[in-house]
Structures are given as C-alpha cells and as structure tokens.
Amino acid sequence: MPKPHNQPHSEADWHALLAAVKEATQRAEKSIDRTIALCDASNERMAKVEEWTKKDGDRMCHYDPKGGF
C-alpha cells in the first residue's frame, strides 16, 4: 500500500517535521506572550486613567458649540 503524498517517508523526515512544528509552536508562544504583555500594559494605563478621572472628576476638555472648550 503506497503512503499518502503529504506524509513523511522516513524517520529523518518525521524528525524534521517534528522539529519544524516545535519551532513554529515556540514562535507562536512568544508572540502570544508579547500580546498578553501589551494587553496587560494597556490595562494598567487604562486603570490609571480611570482612577485619575474618578479621583478628581473628569478633567477632560469638553467642547461647547456655543463657547468653545
């Protein structure tokens, strides 16, 4: 029975495939870790902004069409 075209044909082929999968998985994990770190930093900044606005009231400038800011 012939082997399917897309499957490795030798032990070396299997090892090469597994090595490639392992490397790709490590790259994906690092990318996910960077994304999580960026989200955590963003959440920290947003928490500080929220704390700042609640502490002293909303300091943001609001545009008044009749009188400007």
mmCIF file of N, CA and C in Angstrom:
data_model
loop_
_atom_site.group_PDB
_atom_site.id
_atom_site.type_symbol
_atom_site.label_atom_id
_atom_site.label_comp_id
_atom_site.label_asym_id
_atom_site.label_seq_id
_atom_site.Cartn_x
_atom_site.Cartn_y
_atom_site.Cartn_z
ATOM 1 N N MET A 1 0.852 -1.185 0.000
ATOM 2 C CA MET A 1 0.000 0.000 0.000
ATOM 3 C C MET A 1 0.894 1.243 0.000
ATOM 4 N N PRO A 2 0.701 2.147 -0.966
ATOM 5 C CA PRO A 2 1.541 3.350 -1.026
ATOM 6 C C PRO A 2 1.181 4.334 0.107
ATOM 7 N N LYS A 3 2.196 5.107 0.530
ATOM 8 C CA LYS A 3 1.985 6.112 1.575
ATOM 9 C C LYS A 3 1.346 7.357 0.952
ATOM 10 N N PRO A 4 0.486 8.034 1.707
ATOM 11 C CA PRO A 4 -0.078 9.287 1.190
ATOM 12 C C PRO A 4 1.045 10.277 0.868
ATOM 13 N N HIS A 5 0.812 11.103 -0.114
ATOM 14 C CA HIS A 5 1.825 12.037 -0.617
ATOM 15 C C HIS A 5 2.313 13.016 0.447
ATOM 16 N N ASN A 6 1.423 13.460 1.322
ATOM 17 C CA ASN A 6 1.785 14.523 2.259
ATOM 18 C C ASN A 6 2.393 14.021 3.566
ATOM 19 N N GLN A 7 2.669 12.749 3.711
ATOM 20 C CA GLN A 7 3.252 12.226 4.943
ATOM 21 C C GLN A 7 4.737 11.931 4.739
ATOM 22 N N PRO A 8 5.527 12.187 5.791
ATOM 23 C CA PRO A 8 6.964 11.860 5.683
ATOM 24 C C PRO A 8 7.177 10.374 5.398
ATOM 25 N N HIS A 9 8.259 10.064 4.732
ATOM 26 C CA HIS A 9 8.522 8.694 4.310
ATOM 27 C C HIS A 9 9.639 8.026 5.084
ATOM 28 N N SER A 10 10.318 8.755 5.968
ATOM 29 C CA SER A 10 11.407 8.152 6.709
ATOM 30 C C SER A 10 11.443 8.710 8.127
ATOM 31 N N GLU A 11 12.238 8.058 8.950
ATOM 32 C CA GLU A 11 12.418 8.530 10.338
ATOM 33 C C GLU A 11 12.994 9.946 10.350
ATOM 34 N N ALA A 12 13.933 10.225 9.476
ATOM 35 C CA ALA A 12 14.540 11.561 9.386
ATOM 36 C C ALA A 12 13.493 12.605 8.990
ATOM 37 N N ASP A 13 12.601 12.215 8.077
ATOM 38 C CA ASP A 13 11.522 13.135 7.683
ATOM 39 C C ASP A 13 10.629 13.450 8.874
ATOM 40 N N TRP A 14 10.317 12.444 9.678
ATOM 41 C CA TRP A 14 9.481 12.661 10.864
ATOM 42 C C TRP A 14 10.172 13.594 11.850
ATOM 43 N N HIS A 15 11.459 13.389 12.060
ATOM 44 C CA HIS A 15 12.205 14.251 12.986
ATOM 45 C C HIS A 15 12.258 15.687 12.471
ATOM 46 N N ALA A 16 12.440 15.851 11.189
ATOM 47 C CA ALA A 16 12.467 17.184 10.606
ATOM 48 C C ALA A 16 11.102 17.858 10.765
ATOM 49 N N LEU A 17 10.046 17.107 10.532
ATOM 50 C CA LEU A 17 8.695 17.647 10.689
ATOM 51 C C LEU A 17 8.441 18.055 12.136
ATOM 52 N N LEU A 18 8.789 17.185 13.077
ATOM 53 C CA LEU A 18 8.585 17.485 14.492
ATOM 54 C C LEU A 18 9.405 18.698 14.927
ATOM 55 N N ALA A 19 10.628 18.823 14.421
ATOM 56 C CA ALA A 19 11.470 19.976 14.744
ATOM 57 C C ALA A 19 10.828 21.267 14.218
ATOM 58 N N ALA A 20 10.287 21.205 13.013
ATOM 59 C CA ALA A 20 9.641 22.378 12.434
ATOM 60 C C ALA A 20 8.385 22.759 13.226
ATOM 61 N N VAL A 21 7.617 21.763 13.640
ATOM 62 C CA VAL A 21 6.412 22.021 14.441
ATOM 63 C C VAL A 21 6.796 22.626 15.789
ATOM 64 N N LYS A 22 7.831 22.089 16.414
ATOM 65 C CA LYS A 22 8.292 22.603 17.709
ATOM 66 C C LYS A 22 8.737 24.059 17.581
ATOM 67 N N GLU A 23 9.506 24.370 16.550
ATOM 68 C CA GLU A 23 9.980 25.737 16.333
ATOM 69 C C GLU A 23 8.808 26.691 16.090
ATOM 70 N N ALA A 24 7.871 26.277 15.278
ATOM 71 C CA ALA A 24 6.702 27.121 14.998
ATOM 72 C C ALA A 24 5.865 27.322 16.259
ATOM 73 N N THR A 25 5.743 26.301 17.075
ATOM 74 C CA THR A 25 4.987 26.410 18.324
ATOM 75 C C THR A 25 5.668 27.383 19.271
ATOM 76 N N GLN A 26 6.987 27.334 19.358
ATOM 77 C CA GLN A 26 7.724 28.257 20.220
ATOM 78 C C GLN A 26 7.560 29.699 19.747
ATOM 79 N N ARG A 27 7.604 29.916 18.432
ATOM 80 C CA ARG A 27 7.398 31.268 17.902
ATOM 81 C C ARG A 27 5.992 31.767 18.223
ATOM 82 N N ALA A 28 5.016 30.895 18.093
ATOM 83 C CA ALA A 28 3.630 31.275 18.393
ATOM 84 C C ALA A 28 3.472 31.600 19.874
ATOM 85 N N GLU A 29 4.095 30.806 20.742
ATOM 86 C CA GLU A 29 4.009 31.062 22.187
ATOM 87 C C GLU A 29 4.643 32.402 22.540
ATOM 88 N N LYS A 30 5.781 32.727 21.935
ATOM 89 C CA LYS A 30 6.433 34.015 22.186
ATOM 90 C C LYS A 30 5.553 35.160 21.711
ATOM 91 N N SER A 31 4.927 34.987 20.576
ATOM 92 C CA SER A 31 4.035 36.016 20.045
ATOM 93 C C SER A 31 2.843 36.228 20.976
ATOM 94 N N ILE A 32 2.290 35.142 21.470
ATOM 95 C CA ILE A 32 1.161 35.235 22.414
ATOM 96 C C ILE A 32 1.608 35.925 23.694
ATOM 97 N N ASP A 33 2.800 35.590 24.192
ATOM 98 C CA ASP A 33 3.320 36.230 25.402
ATOM 99 C C ASP A 33 3.493 37.736 25.197
ATOM 100 N N ARG A 34 4.002 38.141 24.016
ATOM 101 C CA ARG A 34 4.150 39.582 23.728
ATOM 102 C C ARG A 34 2.790 40.260 23.685
ATOM 103 N N THR A 35 1.814 39.614 23.086
ATOM 104 C CA THR A 35 0.466 40.179 23.005
ATOM 105 C C THR A 35 -0.134 40.346 24.392
ATOM 106 N N ILE A 36 0.020 39.339 25.234
ATOM 107 C CA ILE A 36 -0.501 39.412 26.603
ATOM 108 C C ILE A 36 0.182 40.547 27.358
ATOM 109 N N ALA A 37 1.494 40.688 27.197
ATOM 110 C CA ALA A 37 2.224 41.765 27.880
ATOM 111 C C ALA A 37 1.722 43.131 27.418
ATOM 112 N N LEU A 38 1.484 43.292 26.131
ATOM 113 C CA LEU A 38 0.957 44.560 25.620
ATOM 114 C C LEU A 38 -0.439 44.837 26.176
ATOM 115 N N CYS A 39 -1.266 43.819 26.251
ATOM 116 C CA CYS A 39 -2.613 43.986 26.814
ATOM 117 C C CYS A 39 -2.547 44.347 28.290
ATOM 118 N N ASP A 40 -1.657 43.687 29.028
ATOM 119 C CA ASP A 40 -1.509 43.997 30.455
ATOM 120 C C ASP A 40 -1.069 45.443 30.647
ATOM 121 N N ALA A 41 -0.105 45.899 29.851
ATOM 122 C CA ALA A 41 0.365 47.282 29.953
ATOM 123 C C ALA A 41 -0.758 48.260 29.612
ATOM 124 N N SER A 42 -1.525 47.949 28.596
ATOM 125 C CA SER A 42 -2.645 48.806 28.211
ATOM 126 C C SER A 42 -3.689 48.851 29.321
ATOM 127 N N ASN A 43 -3.983 47.707 29.906
ATOM 128 C CA ASN A 43 -4.961 47.663 31.000
ATOM 129 C C ASN A 43 -4.484 48.479 32.195
ATOM 130 N N GLU A 44 -3.187 48.428 32.486
ATOM 131 C CA GLU A 44 -2.638 49.223 33.585
ATOM 132 C C GLU A 44 -2.787 50.719 33.301
ATOM 133 N N ARG A 45 -2.485 51.114 32.067
ATOM 134 C CA ARG A 45 -2.637 52.541 31.705
ATOM 135 C C ARG A 45 -4.089 52.976 31.806
ATOM 136 N N MET A 46 -4.985 52.141 31.315
ATOM 137 C CA MET A 46 -6.404 52.499 31.371
ATOM 138 C C MET A 46 -6.911 52.567 32.808
ATOM 139 N N ALA A 47 -6.410 51.701 33.663
ATOM 140 C CA ALA A 47 -6.803 51.735 35.079
ATOM 141 C C ALA A 47 -6.329 53.029 35.722
ATOM 142 N N LYS A 48 -5.127 53.487 35.368
ATOM 143 C CA LYS A 48 -4.619 54.757 35.899
ATOM 144 C C LYS A 48 -5.462 55.934 35.413
ATOM 145 N N VAL A 49 -5.846 55.907 34.150
ATOM 146 C CA VAL A 49 -6.693 56.974 33.606
ATOM 147 C C VAL A 49 -8.040 56.974 34.321
ATOM 148 N N GLU A 50 -8.609 55.795 34.503
ATOM 149 C CA GLU A 50 -9.901 55.704 35.183
ATOM 150 C C GLU A 50 -9.796 56.198 36.626
ATOM 151 N N GLU A 51 -8.725 55.805 37.300
ATOM 152 C CA GLU A 51 -8.513 56.255 38.685
ATOM 153 C C GLU A 51 -8.354 57.774 38.735
ATOM 154 N N TRP A 52 -7.598 58.307 37.796
ATOM 155 C CA TRP A 52 -7.354 59.747 37.733
ATOM 156 C C TRP A 52 -8.659 60.518 37.522
ATOM 157 N N THR A 53 -9.497 60.030 36.599
ATOM 158 C CA THR A 53 -10.746 60.750 36.317
ATOM 159 C C THR A 53 -11.736 60.614 37.472
ATOM 160 N N LYS A 54 -11.741 59.493 38.160
ATOM 161 C CA LYS A 54 -12.662 59.321 39.292
ATOM 162 C C LYS A 54 -12.199 60.114 40.511
ATOM 163 N N LYS A 55 -10.883 60.206 40.696
ATOM 164 C CA LYS A 55 -10.323 60.876 41.865
ATOM 165 C C LYS A 55 -10.655 62.362 41.883
ATOM 166 N N ASP A 56 -10.402 63.044 40.807
ATOM 167 C CA ASP A 56 -10.569 64.494 40.758
ATOM 168 C C ASP A 56 -11.666 64.937 39.805
ATOM 169 N N GLY A 57 -12.502 64.038 39.411
ATOM 170 C CA GLY A 57 -13.534 64.384 38.439
ATOM 171 C C GLY A 57 -12.953 64.380 37.042
ATOM 172 N N ASP A 58 -13.809 64.497 36.097
ATOM 173 C CA ASP A 58 -13.380 64.445 34.702
ATOM 174 C C ASP A 58 -12.646 65.717 34.349
ATOM 175 N N ARG A 59 -11.349 65.616 34.074
ATOM 176 C CA ARG A 59 -10.532 66.780 33.730
ATOM 177 C C ARG A 59 -10.467 66.996 32.225
ATOM 178 N N MET A 60 -11.097 66.142 31.472
ATOM 179 C CA MET A 60 -11.014 66.259 30.026
ATOM 180 C C MET A 60 -11.750 67.510 29.560
ATOM 181 N N CYS A 61 -11.222 68.124 28.552
ATOM 182 C CA CYS A 61 -11.879 69.299 27.977
ATOM 183 C C CYS A 61 -13.085 68.838 27.173
ATOM 184 N N HIS A 62 -14.166 69.531 27.347
ATOM 185 C CA HIS A 62 -15.370 69.230 26.585
ATOM 186 C C HIS A 62 -15.687 70.426 25.709
ATOM 187 N N TYR A 63 -15.971 70.155 24.474
ATOM 188 C CA TYR A 63 -16.266 71.218 23.524
ATOM 189 C C TYR A 63 -17.700 71.670 23.685
ATOM 190 N N ASP A 64 -17.867 72.959 23.833
ATOM 191 C CA ASP A 64 -19.188 73.566 23.902
ATOM 192 C C ASP A 64 -19.386 74.324 22.590
ATOM 193 N N PRO A 65 -20.348 73.922 21.773
ATOM 194 C CA PRO A 65 -20.524 74.567 20.472
ATOM 195 C C PRO A 65 -20.758 76.085 20.579
ATOM 196 N N LYS A 66 -21.296 76.552 21.690
ATOM 197 C CA LYS A 66 -21.563 77.987 21.841
ATOM 198 C C LYS A 66 -20.342 78.753 22.339
ATOM 199 N N GLY A 67 -19.514 78.104 23.117
ATOM 200 C CA GLY A 67 -18.410 78.845 23.707
ATOM 201 C C GLY A 67 -17.045 78.225 23.528
ATOM 202 N N GLY A 68 -16.923 77.210 22.744
ATOM 203 C CA GLY A 68 -15.622 76.565 22.550
ATOM 204 C C GLY A 68 -15.376 75.518 23.614
ATOM 205 N N PHE A 69 -14.149 75.488 24.070
ATOM 206 C CA PHE A 69 -13.780 74.476 25.070
ATOM 207 C C PHE A 69 -14.062 74.983 26.458
#
